[in-house]
Amino acid sequence: NYILFIPLGHGQVINYRPSRTSDPYVKFKVAGKEVFRSKTIHKNLNPVWDERVSLLVETLKDPLYVKVFDYDFGLQDDFMGSAYLHLESLEHQRTLDVTLDLKDPQYPENNLGSLELAVTLSPKEGDVRDATMLLRRNWKRSSKYQSMRLSDVHRKAQLWRGIVSISLIEGRSLQPMDANGLSDPYVKFRMGHQKYKSKTISKTLNPQWREQFDFHMYDEQGGYVDITVWDKDAGKKDDFMGRCTINLSHLSKEHTHKLDLPLEEGEGVLVLLVTLTASAAVSISDLSVNMLDDPQERHQIMQRYSLWRSFNNLKDVGVVQVKVIRAEGLMAADVTGKSDPFCVVELSNDRLQTHTVYKNLNPEWNKVFTFNVKDIHSVLEVTVYDEDRDRSADFLGKVAIPLLNIQNGERKAYALKSKELTGPTKGVIFLEIDVIFNAVKAGLGTLIPIEQKYIEEEPRVSKQMLLQNFNRVRRCIMFLINTGCYINSCFEWDSPQRSICAFVLFVIVVWNFELYMIPLALLLPLAWNYILIASGKDTRQDVVTVEDLLEDEDEDFDKDDKDSERKGFMNKLYAIQDVCISVQNALDEVASYGERIKNTFNWTVPFLSWLAIVAFGGATIIIYFIPLRYIVLAWGVNKFTKKLRDPYIIDNNELLDFLSRVPSDVQVVGELSTFISASSFISF
């Protein structure tokens, strides 16, 4: 047996994204077992750890495997390089300065930087327990320091100082990667831990994306945005097509910059529009200090979002204040029977968190978070994690609360649920939420594209998800079939009374038909369902049926993961996986839009149903007073001249953007189950 004494010095991370910053940490492995993890050095490509560790090794035949990672809170940490230290080459009782060159096994030709160590190998002297106790003391000391450092850094560094809005317009003369002389390009963006991925444009070297992405800017100096272009290949690894970088410190704020960026290590140019704006009002404070409890500040905010200011800064829809009070009865995530819980509050891509309460299953945070609302249809997500230094944070529970379902000023206990919100977990969390918004801005915001979420996980094939989406589509199709059978029964005179009524109605409508009757007819089911709901007869679908489809989803996900790890996938199966994912997503999209149309008329979200009434009523009046030919002419002129008036406009469909805000039945299940769980507890 030997004792390996390693003072971990500093590293130089070259990386093949030279302008980005990283949060590197180091792992040591011996014989496949992790034996040490260093502290994380934040925002540094030349980190200095200055840590010391003593390792007890049984044989010198097993090399020390050193891996460097970039810490990403809430996401999977990025691999930054690895190296082997062969212990047989070390001299006994002599300190040796070692420089390890970091490599990526998949790209061995790339230089990813270096790591400097001072290694001393000594034969074991004394009892093994002495060395083990020494190792444990070093480990605990490092662990305690790391946990305190991470909590402190997250508290201080999570407020952003501005917004970087990037419009990906087009690519020009990109490199052909496929046998047909074309490519299927898509673009990845990264700024710190924030990641986006564009859609794939098939079979072209001059793709037109017209997509927009927003990043939070934490560094007052601006920082960098790393951009890579890839060619999508089914059945094998996607091909790299080039990269470029945006140095935000060179761009002036409150101004839109048109950038033509040539691709390095590839061919062609990317055309972008980049705008830097000042940060929206986000804040973290203690429970005793919050703006909405001050009558004067509350009055100013109410005036700011009054109807008289409906057309001032249309993107500033409202403000939401979240008081995270405490949690009770949390799950024990540590072997000691305790947890180290902290709470993360998310609204779209805005993300803030509390401090960590150590060794407690009933933590009290008493923090107040304030967000600006850009989309009133966003869902506020509150997630509780267990802090763990030697691996990523453990999930303890989550609640999802649509902003439109919030009752201002009520302190409620929400039952924590699973990641997919399909079933309960252990514990409750006490929240008090206030939302103030401008209804006109919120209504106009419904007709613009919804904000994309950061890239998190790649979609995976799930038999349960495939079956669920199939059943959802089947229900929509069966509704159409049943409607057609009902109409056909009128033609077949199965019921003479019904057929006579249908015939008289048909003659009257056809004889007196005017185009304004179409939106007027769409108003009728909205009004009828509203009357039924107001009278206590809720016509909305019972969520129990849908919930039955989802109750075993978590279990099936675990089974799918285990099967994948056990069997593995051959290269030829990647194509099948892509097809399955496409079918799964297509079924989900078709089912979601069918359910959203139904839920619009069912008053599932009253705000949207009222908005539909306003739209249908306005359409009725416009079509009644203005001849159809003029309306069609105006529409055609607008469509034909849109590109001429603004060559870089991002196309969108207002109707689809409206429907994207209406929850599908699956979303209703999660939202209503959260609401039901909350109402089952007594507010305090």
XYZ file of C-alpha atoms in Angstrom:
684
model
C 0.000 0.000 0.000
C 1.114 3.547 -0.765
C 0.052 7.056 0.165
C -0.175 9.496 -2.753
C 0.151 13.130 -1.616
C -0.991 15.603 -4.305
C -0.983 19.404 -3.939
C -3.290 20.492 -6.785
C -1.779 23.666 -8.213
C -3.243 25.466 -11.184
C -4.510 24.764 -14.655
C -4.565 26.388 -18.032
C -7.692 25.642 -20.033
C -7.094 26.315 -23.709
C -10.345 24.737 -24.897
C -11.569 24.903 -28.464
C -13.955 27.736 -27.544
C -11.212 30.195 -26.703
C -13.280 33.202 -25.711
C -15.717 31.675 -23.239
C -15.228 31.508 -19.497
C -15.681 28.341 -17.490
C -16.184 27.174 -13.914
C -13.654 24.306 -13.795
C -13.244 21.621 -11.176
C -11.158 18.423 -11.135
C -11.987 14.793 -10.366
C -9.496 12.038 -9.483
C -10.335 8.395 -10.177
C -8.417 5.245 -9.334
C -9.558 1.844 -10.670
C -12.812 3.402 -11.875
C -13.707 4.786 -8.413
C -13.889 8.511 -7.725
C -11.543 9.372 -4.851
C -11.461 13.179 -4.905
C -13.230 16.225 -6.292
C -11.725 19.691 -6.063
C -13.476 22.965 -5.354
C -14.913 24.910 -8.295
C -13.086 28.003 -9.553
C -15.681 30.279 -11.104
C -15.295 32.200 -14.364
C -11.640 31.409 -14.967
C -9.688 29.680 -17.736
C -6.475 29.728 -15.681
C -7.729 28.459 -12.324
C -5.578 28.139 -9.202
C -6.939 25.525 -6.791
C -4.137 25.319 -4.212
C -5.630 22.174 -2.663
C -3.885 19.192 -1.091
C -5.156 15.651 -0.991
C -3.763 12.360 0.353
C -4.877 9.187 -1.420
C -4.358 5.626 -0.244
C -3.596 3.375 -3.247
C -3.219 -0.392 -3.052
C -1.262 -0.902 -6.258
C 0.763 1.241 -8.626
C -0.554 -0.598 -11.669
C -3.774 1.414 -11.756
C -3.096 4.917 -13.144
C -4.620 8.050 -11.627
C -7.341 9.239 -14.020
C -7.742 13.040 -13.915
C -10.858 14.665 -15.453
C -11.726 18.360 -15.659
C -15.335 19.572 -15.890
C -17.110 22.908 -16.307
C -19.695 23.330 -13.538
C -23.193 24.240 -14.839
C -25.802 24.691 -12.142
C -29.011 22.830 -12.976
C -27.530 21.383 -16.177
C -25.159 18.569 -17.011
C -21.548 19.618 -16.373
C -19.426 19.938 -19.518
C -16.368 17.753 -20.053
C -13.221 19.871 -20.533
C -10.499 17.257 -20.855
C -8.774 14.344 -19.148
C -5.328 12.810 -18.635
C -3.670 9.804 -17.001
C -0.904 9.892 -14.382
C 0.966 6.569 -14.384
C 1.998 5.917 -10.782
C 4.683 3.392 -11.715
C 6.754 6.222 -13.200
C 6.936 8.121 -9.872
C 9.935 7.992 -7.527
C 9.380 7.167 -3.857
C 9.678 9.929 -1.255
C 10.381 12.564 -3.871
C 8.097 15.421 -4.900
C 7.713 15.573 -8.632
C 6.189 18.507 -10.546
C 3.883 17.058 -13.185
C 2.203 18.840 -16.100
C -0.681 16.854 -17.582
C -1.878 17.751 -21.088
C -5.678 17.563 -21.234
C -7.235 15.701 -24.158
C -10.658 14.630 -25.363
C -10.644 10.886 -26.245
C -13.083 11.583 -29.093
C -10.902 14.389 -30.515
C -7.326 13.471 -29.501
C -5.813 16.023 -31.886
C -7.371 18.962 -29.975
C -5.295 20.594 -27.225
C -7.600 21.382 -24.298
C -5.027 22.898 -21.944
C -2.884 21.575 -19.107
C -3.010 20.810 -15.409
C -0.107 21.184 -12.979
C 0.371 18.872 -9.992
C 3.073 18.304 -7.396
C 2.990 14.568 -6.616
C 4.699 12.717 -3.778
C 4.536 8.919 -3.533
C 5.316 7.414 -0.117
C 5.116 3.809 1.139
C 2.416 3.400 3.769
C 3.754 3.665 7.310
C 1.647 2.905 10.383
C -1.894 1.697 10.533
C -4.138 1.971 7.506
C -6.684 3.686 9.719
C -4.302 6.618 10.270
C -4.040 7.259 6.562
C -7.771 6.786 6.162
C -8.527 9.304 8.919
C -6.121 11.777 7.302
C -7.919 11.334 3.991
C -11.320 11.790 5.614
C -10.242 14.974 7.414
C -8.956 16.476 4.162
C -12.131 15.426 2.379
C -14.490 16.887 4.992
C -12.542 20.136 5.183
C -12.628 20.510 1.400
C -16.320 19.545 1.296
C -17.328 22.112 3.894
C -15.357 24.873 2.179
C -16.780 23.935 -1.227
C -20.417 23.980 -0.036
C -19.972 27.381 1.633
C -18.255 28.760 -1.447
C -20.914 27.505 -3.876
C -23.764 28.919 -1.797
C -22.023 32.281 -1.475
C -21.232 32.474 -5.191
C -24.784 31.597 -6.196
C -26.212 34.265 -3.908
C -23.925 36.978 -5.262
C -23.708 36.066 -8.946
C -27.216 35.044 -9.960
C -28.609 38.553 -10.682
C -28.094 39.509 -14.289
C -27.171 43.009 -15.454
C -28.655 43.025 -18.939
C -30.326 41.101 -21.744
C -28.580 40.011 -24.948
C -31.110 39.470 -27.743
C -29.753 37.564 -30.770
C -31.743 37.145 -33.988
C -30.309 34.377 -36.163
C -31.171 35.537 -39.669
C -29.386 33.374 -42.239
C -26.252 31.562 -43.321
C -24.421 32.133 -46.597
C -22.233 29.768 -48.612
C -21.854 27.170 -45.870
C -19.639 24.132 -46.304
C -21.257 21.106 -48.022
C -21.068 18.076 -45.720
C -23.348 15.506 -47.401
C -22.810 13.391 -50.505
C -25.416 15.428 -52.414
C -23.277 18.579 -52.065
C -25.622 20.117 -49.490
C -25.955 20.214 -45.695
C -28.633 20.168 -42.999
C -27.303 22.991 -40.802
C -28.320 24.067 -37.328
C -26.652 26.465 -34.890
C -25.748 26.159 -31.201
C -25.288 29.224 -28.984
C -23.620 29.279 -25.590
C -23.039 32.078 -23.112
C -21.840 30.727 -19.778
C -24.343 28.087 -18.631
C -27.014 29.380 -21.046
C -27.454 27.306 -24.188
C -29.731 27.486 -27.225
C -30.115 25.382 -30.332
C -31.758 26.552 -33.553
C -34.019 24.526 -35.794
C -32.477 22.411 -38.569
C -32.837 23.631 -42.169
C -32.638 20.644 -44.509
C -30.663 20.394 -47.754
C -29.272 23.895 -48.176
C -26.036 25.865 -48.018
C -27.872 29.186 -47.572
C -30.290 28.512 -44.699
C -32.895 31.010 -43.531
C -33.567 30.589 -39.780
C -35.244 33.829 -38.639
C -35.146 32.846 -34.948
C -34.583 34.919 -31.819
C -32.824 33.976 -28.561
C -32.383 35.964 -25.332
C -29.439 35.576 -22.929
C -28.869 36.995 -19.464
C -25.709 39.091 -19.204
C -24.053 38.712 -15.786
C -20.767 40.447 -16.553
C -20.822 44.245 -16.764
C -18.024 44.028 -19.332
C -20.270 41.987 -21.627
C -18.594 38.598 -21.988
C -18.684 36.331 -25.025
C -21.230 34.309 -26.968
C -19.827 31.112 -28.532
C -21.508 29.965 -31.752
C -21.008 26.644 -33.526
C -22.625 25.370 -36.720
C -23.397 21.675 -37.199
C -24.701 19.422 -39.953
C -27.523 17.124 -38.792
C -26.880 13.471 -39.631
C -29.298 10.666 -38.821
C -27.611 7.516 -37.569
C -24.208 9.018 -36.796
C -22.507 11.910 -35.050
C -23.379 15.358 -36.403
C -20.637 17.012 -38.485
C -18.909 20.181 -37.283
C -19.174 23.017 -39.831
C -17.455 25.947 -38.112
C -17.519 28.358 -35.201
C -17.485 32.058 -34.420
C -17.572 34.277 -31.339
C -19.309 37.533 -30.416
C -17.384 39.837 -28.078
C -20.182 41.752 -26.364
C -17.817 44.321 -24.879
C -17.333 45.740 -28.395
C -21.072 46.385 -28.880
C -22.903 49.483 -27.658
C -26.056 49.042 -25.586
C -29.621 49.964 -26.544
C -28.742 49.586 -30.218
C -29.264 46.792 -32.757
C -26.066 45.618 -34.484
C -26.069 43.696 -37.776
C -23.142 41.258 -37.760
C -21.762 39.204 -40.656
C -19.579 36.638 -38.902
C -17.229 34.426 -40.969
C -16.954 30.863 -39.680
C -13.600 29.683 -38.366
C -12.525 26.110 -39.179
C -15.215 26.061 -41.853
C -16.730 27.984 -44.730
C -19.422 30.628 -45.038
C -20.927 33.486 -43.028
C -23.629 33.804 -40.368
C -25.842 36.911 -40.373
C -27.057 37.993 -36.918
C -28.840 40.921 -35.305
C -27.590 41.559 -31.754
C -29.192 43.957 -29.245
C -27.941 44.690 -25.702
C -30.515 46.163 -23.333
C -30.488 47.124 -19.661
C -31.637 44.502 -17.178
C -35.247 44.161 -16.131
C -35.968 44.647 -12.436
C -35.059 41.384 -10.709
C -34.147 41.236 -7.054
C -33.639 39.029 -4.018
C -34.394 40.351 -0.538
C -35.285 39.196 2.942
C -38.902 38.761 3.958
C -38.847 41.969 6.001
C -37.864 44.047 2.952
C -40.065 43.814 -0.135
C -41.566 46.404 -2.406
C -45.213 45.303 -2.554
C -45.603 45.563 1.237
C -44.753 49.268 0.991
C -48.043 51.058 0.091
C -46.232 53.830 -1.768
C -44.154 51.459 -3.891
C -47.164 49.243 -4.545
C -49.129 52.275 -5.739
C -46.297 53.259 -8.092
C -46.206 49.742 -9.559
C -49.993 49.733 -9.995
C -49.712 53.052 -11.850
C -46.876 51.667 -13.983
C -49.094 48.851 -15.245
C -52.369 50.778 -15.417
C -54.492 50.759 -18.575
C -53.472 54.359 -19.287
C -49.907 53.138 -19.937
C -50.848 50.172 -22.090
C -48.631 51.201 -25.011
C -45.490 52.175 -23.068
C -42.801 49.495 -23.406
C -44.978 46.631 -24.651
C -42.441 44.009 -23.532
C -42.822 45.048 -19.869
C -46.082 43.195 -19.193
C -46.004 43.094 -15.392
C -44.187 42.072 -12.239
C -44.405 39.003 -10.005
C -43.194 38.811 -6.414
C -42.595 35.382 -4.853
C -42.143 34.940 -1.118
C -40.462 31.615 -0.388
C -41.282 31.078 3.276
C -40.374 27.535 4.283
C -40.782 23.845 3.524
C -41.899 20.979 5.742
C -41.430 17.225 5.702
C -38.845 17.078 2.910
C -37.318 13.856 1.697
C -34.058 12.785 3.392
C -31.399 12.735 0.660
C -28.284 12.128 2.793
C -27.230 8.993 4.661
C -27.569 10.930 7.920
C -31.345 11.100 7.419
C -31.182 14.822 6.681
C -30.928 17.057 3.607
C -29.215 20.323 2.673
C -32.127 21.960 0.847
C -32.165 25.085 -1.256
C -34.936 26.409 -3.486
C -34.761 27.522 -7.132
C -37.455 29.853 -8.511
C -37.834 29.971 -12.317
C -39.985 32.069 -14.613
C -39.323 31.195 -18.272
C -35.520 31.598 -18.507
C -35.221 33.778 -15.393
C -33.739 31.747 -12.550
C -32.973 32.735 -8.941
C -32.282 30.673 -5.841
C -32.242 30.806 -2.064
C -29.368 30.000 0.266
C -28.829 26.438 1.501
C -30.144 25.378 4.906
C -27.873 22.564 6.068
C -28.998 19.335 7.749
C -32.686 20.207 7.900
C -35.913 18.630 6.627
C -38.001 21.682 7.615
C -35.959 24.602 6.246
C -36.936 28.267 6.545
C -35.681 30.567 3.782
C -37.857 33.710 4.201
C -36.690 35.182 0.894
C -38.511 37.442 -1.573
C -37.860 37.149 -5.334
C -39.031 39.712 -7.869
C -39.276 39.056 -11.613
C -40.468 41.095 -14.551
C -43.218 39.369 -16.503
C -42.688 39.213 -20.263
C -45.452 36.679 -20.938
C -48.479 36.437 -18.650
C -48.979 32.824 -19.784
C -45.655 31.761 -18.264
C -45.566 29.156 -15.523
C -43.746 29.869 -12.266
C -41.687 26.824 -11.271
C -40.385 26.391 -7.734
C -37.998 23.449 -7.270
C -36.322 22.194 -4.100
C -32.884 20.567 -4.366
C -30.450 18.952 -1.959
C -26.959 20.438 -2.210
C -24.281 17.776 -2.741
C -20.637 18.623 -3.284
C -19.491 15.386 -4.858
C -22.190 15.286 -7.512
C -24.966 17.387 -8.999
C -27.794 18.561 -6.736
C -30.448 15.971 -5.854
C -34.065 16.691 -6.801
C -36.458 16.837 -3.821
C -39.669 18.200 -5.325
C -41.278 20.781 -7.573
C -44.430 22.849 -8.044
C -45.610 24.617 -11.211
C -48.030 27.542 -10.913
C -49.403 29.402 -13.975
C -49.301 33.154 -13.409
C -52.959 33.484 -14.382
C -53.950 31.027 -11.620
C -52.259 32.995 -8.839
C -54.438 34.583 -6.169
C -52.586 37.650 -4.947
C -51.465 37.872 -1.356
C -52.547 34.378 -0.249
C -49.981 32.313 1.631
C -50.452 28.679 0.618
C -48.879 25.295 1.215
C -48.137 23.533 -2.080
C -47.509 19.790 -2.146
C -44.216 18.996 -3.886
C -44.481 16.834 -6.995
C -42.204 14.807 -9.255
C -40.104 16.312 -12.053
C -42.831 15.624 -14.625
C -45.559 16.828 -12.178
C -47.325 13.467 -12.573
C -47.274 12.378 -8.943
C -46.530 13.639 -5.439
C -43.208 13.487 -3.619
C -42.599 14.030 0.071
C -43.032 17.456 1.611
C -44.788 20.795 1.123
C -43.531 24.315 0.453
C -45.148 27.529 1.676
C -45.326 30.394 -0.821
C -46.986 33.780 -1.087
C -47.214 35.229 -4.598
C -48.401 38.544 -6.051
C -48.810 39.297 -9.771
C -49.496 42.763 -11.180
C -49.820 43.095 -14.957
C -51.354 45.157 -17.746
C -54.125 43.235 -19.509
C -53.671 45.066 -22.831
C -49.936 44.345 -22.985
C -50.617 40.752 -21.928
C -53.163 40.358 -24.708
C -50.849 41.800 -27.362
C -48.009 39.619 -26.079
C -50.134 36.537 -26.746
C -49.759 37.142 -30.487
C -45.929 37.113 -30.607
C -43.668 34.016 -30.594
C -43.258 32.335 -27.228
C -39.831 32.580 -25.568
C -37.697 29.473 -26.057
C -36.255 27.598 -23.105
C -32.552 26.973 -22.658
C -31.279 23.699 -24.026
C -31.505 21.119 -21.243
C -31.802 17.497 -22.307
C -31.938 15.811 -25.669
C -35.322 14.171 -26.359
C -35.402 10.468 -25.686
C -37.562 7.633 -26.964
C -40.241 6.531 -24.512
C -42.809 3.836 -25.163
C -45.063 5.353 -22.522
C -44.847 8.826 -24.071
C -45.521 7.404 -27.519
C -48.610 5.569 -26.257
C -49.797 8.617 -24.350
C -49.536 10.918 -27.382
C -51.228 8.319 -29.563
C -54.184 8.133 -27.168
C -54.445 11.926 -27.095
C -54.591 12.075 -30.903
C -57.118 9.244 -30.917
C -59.421 11.165 -28.570
C -59.328 14.210 -30.862
C -59.949 12.081 -33.955
C -62.805 10.210 -32.259
C -64.445 13.548 -31.434
C -64.343 14.512 -35.129
C -65.651 11.086 -36.143
C -68.508 11.272 -33.641
C -69.382 14.765 -34.863
C -69.424 13.492 -38.457
C -71.623 10.554 -37.462
C -74.052 12.916 -35.746
C -74.287 15.113 -38.833
C -74.660 12.029 -41.043
C -77.473 10.799 -38.813
C -79.364 13.975 -39.662
C -78.996 13.161 -43.354
C -80.096 9.583 -42.723
C -83.219 10.691 -40.774
C -82.473 8.390 -37.859
C -84.458 10.823 -35.726
C -87.164 12.611 -37.750
C -87.523 15.447 -35.243
C -83.767 16.136 -35.242
C -83.525 15.878 -39.026
C -86.426 18.312 -39.526
C -84.825 20.852 -37.195
C -81.437 20.426 -38.918
C -83.035 20.868 -42.356
C -84.891 24.055 -41.382
C -81.750 25.454 -39.762
C -79.672 24.592 -42.828
C -82.099 26.363 -45.197
C -82.282 29.492 -43.028
C -78.505 29.737 -42.575
C -77.660 29.130 -46.241
C -80.331 31.546 -47.475
C -79.207 34.357 -45.145
C -75.515 33.570 -44.864
C -73.054 36.420 -44.468
C -69.343 36.093 -43.743
C -69.593 37.874 -40.368
C -71.650 34.921 -39.153
C -68.500 32.746 -38.962
C -66.839 34.546 -35.992
C -70.341 35.099 -34.589
C -70.932 31.338 -34.658
C -67.607 30.786 -32.886
C -68.780 33.130 -30.155
C -71.781 30.920 -29.414
C -69.951 27.882 -27.909
C -67.751 30.255 -25.887
C -70.831 32.010 -24.490
C -72.675 28.713 -23.901
C -69.798 27.115 -21.990
C -69.306 30.295 -19.963
C -72.976 30.208 -18.945
C -72.662 26.550 -17.942
C -69.522 27.246 -15.873
C -71.133 30.286 -14.240
C -74.161 28.154 -13.336
C -71.944 25.502 -11.726
C -71.976 22.953 -14.553
C -68.328 22.588 -15.556
C -68.097 21.065 -19.046
C -64.317 20.741 -18.996
C -62.908 17.252 -19.313
C -62.385 15.331 -16.101
C -58.650 15.337 -15.524
C -58.715 11.924 -13.856
C -58.874 10.169 -17.231
C -55.808 12.003 -18.476
C -54.026 11.569 -15.160
C -54.394 7.791 -15.484
C -52.292 7.982 -18.645
C -49.512 9.781 -16.789
C -49.347 8.043 -13.423
C -46.778 5.431 -14.454
C -44.687 7.762 -16.610
C -41.819 8.158 -14.132
C -41.550 4.397 -13.665
C -41.453 3.792 -17.406
C -38.789 6.468 -17.872
C -36.593 4.606 -15.402
C -37.235 1.322 -17.187
C -36.362 2.875 -20.534
C -33.106 4.237 -19.097
C -32.122 0.872 -17.627
C -32.923 -0.961 -20.852
C -30.848 1.552 -22.807
C -27.869 1.191 -20.479
C -28.088 -2.603 -20.486
C -28.556 -3.198 -24.199
C -26.963 -0.113 -25.750
C -27.712 1.159 -29.229
C -25.898 0.164 -32.385
C -25.214 2.855 -34.963
C -27.916 1.526 -37.258
C -30.521 2.078 -34.534
C -29.867 5.813 -34.280
C -31.932 6.358 -37.414
C -34.835 4.448 -35.847
C -34.494 6.526 -32.708
C -34.674 9.767 -34.710
C -37.801 8.540 -36.485
C -39.429 7.526 -33.198
C -38.638 10.892 -31.648
C -40.081 12.681 -34.695
C -43.266 10.608 -34.568
C -43.530 11.099 -30.812
C -43.134 14.869 -31.100
C -45.513 15.070 -34.087
C -48.208 13.193 -32.174
C -47.663 15.469 -29.194
C -47.947 18.591 -31.359
C -51.109 17.450 -33.163
C -52.757 16.371 -29.912
C -51.725 19.579 -28.143
C -53.218 21.885 -30.777
C -56.468 19.900 -30.844
C -56.721 20.078 -27.065
C -55.797 23.768 -27.003
C -58.592 24.667 -29.416
C -61.028 22.746 -27.218
C -59.694 24.353 -24.030
C -60.054 27.841 -25.538
C -63.812 27.327 -25.858
C -64.024 25.482 -22.520
C -62.752 28.488 -20.529
C -59.813 26.507 -19.191
C -57.893 29.820 -19.119
C -60.534 32.557 -18.742
C -58.115 35.304 -19.804
C -57.575 33.614 -23.173
C -61.276 32.900 -23.608
C -62.056 36.572 -22.990
C -59.313 37.456 -25.462
C -60.949 35.121 -28.019
C -64.295 36.849 -27.414
C -62.676 40.228 -28.088
C -61.026 38.890 -31.253
C -64.184 37.209 -32.571
C -66.300 40.233 -31.696
C -63.873 42.567 -33.440
C -63.728 40.272 -36.467
C -67.523 40.195 -36.595
C -67.769 43.994 -36.622
C -64.949 44.444 -39.152
C -66.328 41.857 -41.575
C -69.840 43.273 -41.159
C -68.885 46.842 -42.083
C -65.969 46.284 -44.479
C -66.433 44.348 -47.748
C -64.511 41.102 -47.888
C -62.568 42.059 -51.003
C -60.935 44.995 -49.211
C -59.973 42.819 -46.233
C -58.433 40.162 -48.474
C -56.660 42.846 -50.498
C -55.162 44.409 -47.347
C -54.052 41.001 -46.122
C -52.394 40.155 -49.453
C -50.604 43.492 -49.712
C -49.319 43.059 -46.159
C -48.030 39.525 -46.835
C -46.353 40.453 -50.145
C -44.665 43.609 -48.831
C -43.619 42.358 -45.391
C -40.163 41.248 -46.534
C -39.682 44.444 -48.560
C -40.453 46.629 -45.565
C -38.199 44.691 -43.178
C -35.765 42.185 -44.725
C -34.868 40.756 -41.320
C -38.356 40.309 -39.883
C -38.967 37.078 -37.984
C -42.018 35.348 -39.437
C -44.742 34.160 -37.100
C -48.342 32.990 -37.152
C -50.508 34.948 -34.712
C -53.099 32.164 -34.434
C -50.488 29.516 -33.583
C -48.797 31.913 -31.154
C -52.180 32.403 -29.433
C -52.803 28.647 -29.235
C -49.303 28.060 -27.831
C -50.440 29.935 -24.700
C -53.488 27.710 -24.192
C -52.557 24.673 -22.047
C -53.062 21.185 -23.429
C -54.797 18.537 -21.327
C -51.425 17.264 -20.084
C -50.471 20.754 -18.901
C -53.900 21.180 -17.305
C -53.292 17.995 -15.300
C -50.070 19.371 -13.817
C -51.544 22.809 -13.160
C -54.825 21.610 -11.642
C -53.163 18.919 -9.537
C -50.806 21.570 -8.117
C -53.788 23.833 -7.417
C -55.779 21.004 -5.807
C -52.802 20.025 -3.645
C -52.378 23.632 -2.544
C -56.067 24.073 -1.675
C -55.990 20.954 0.513
C -53.749 22.724 3.038
C -54.815 25.493 5.410
C -53.272 28.874 4.648
C -51.528 30.487 7.492
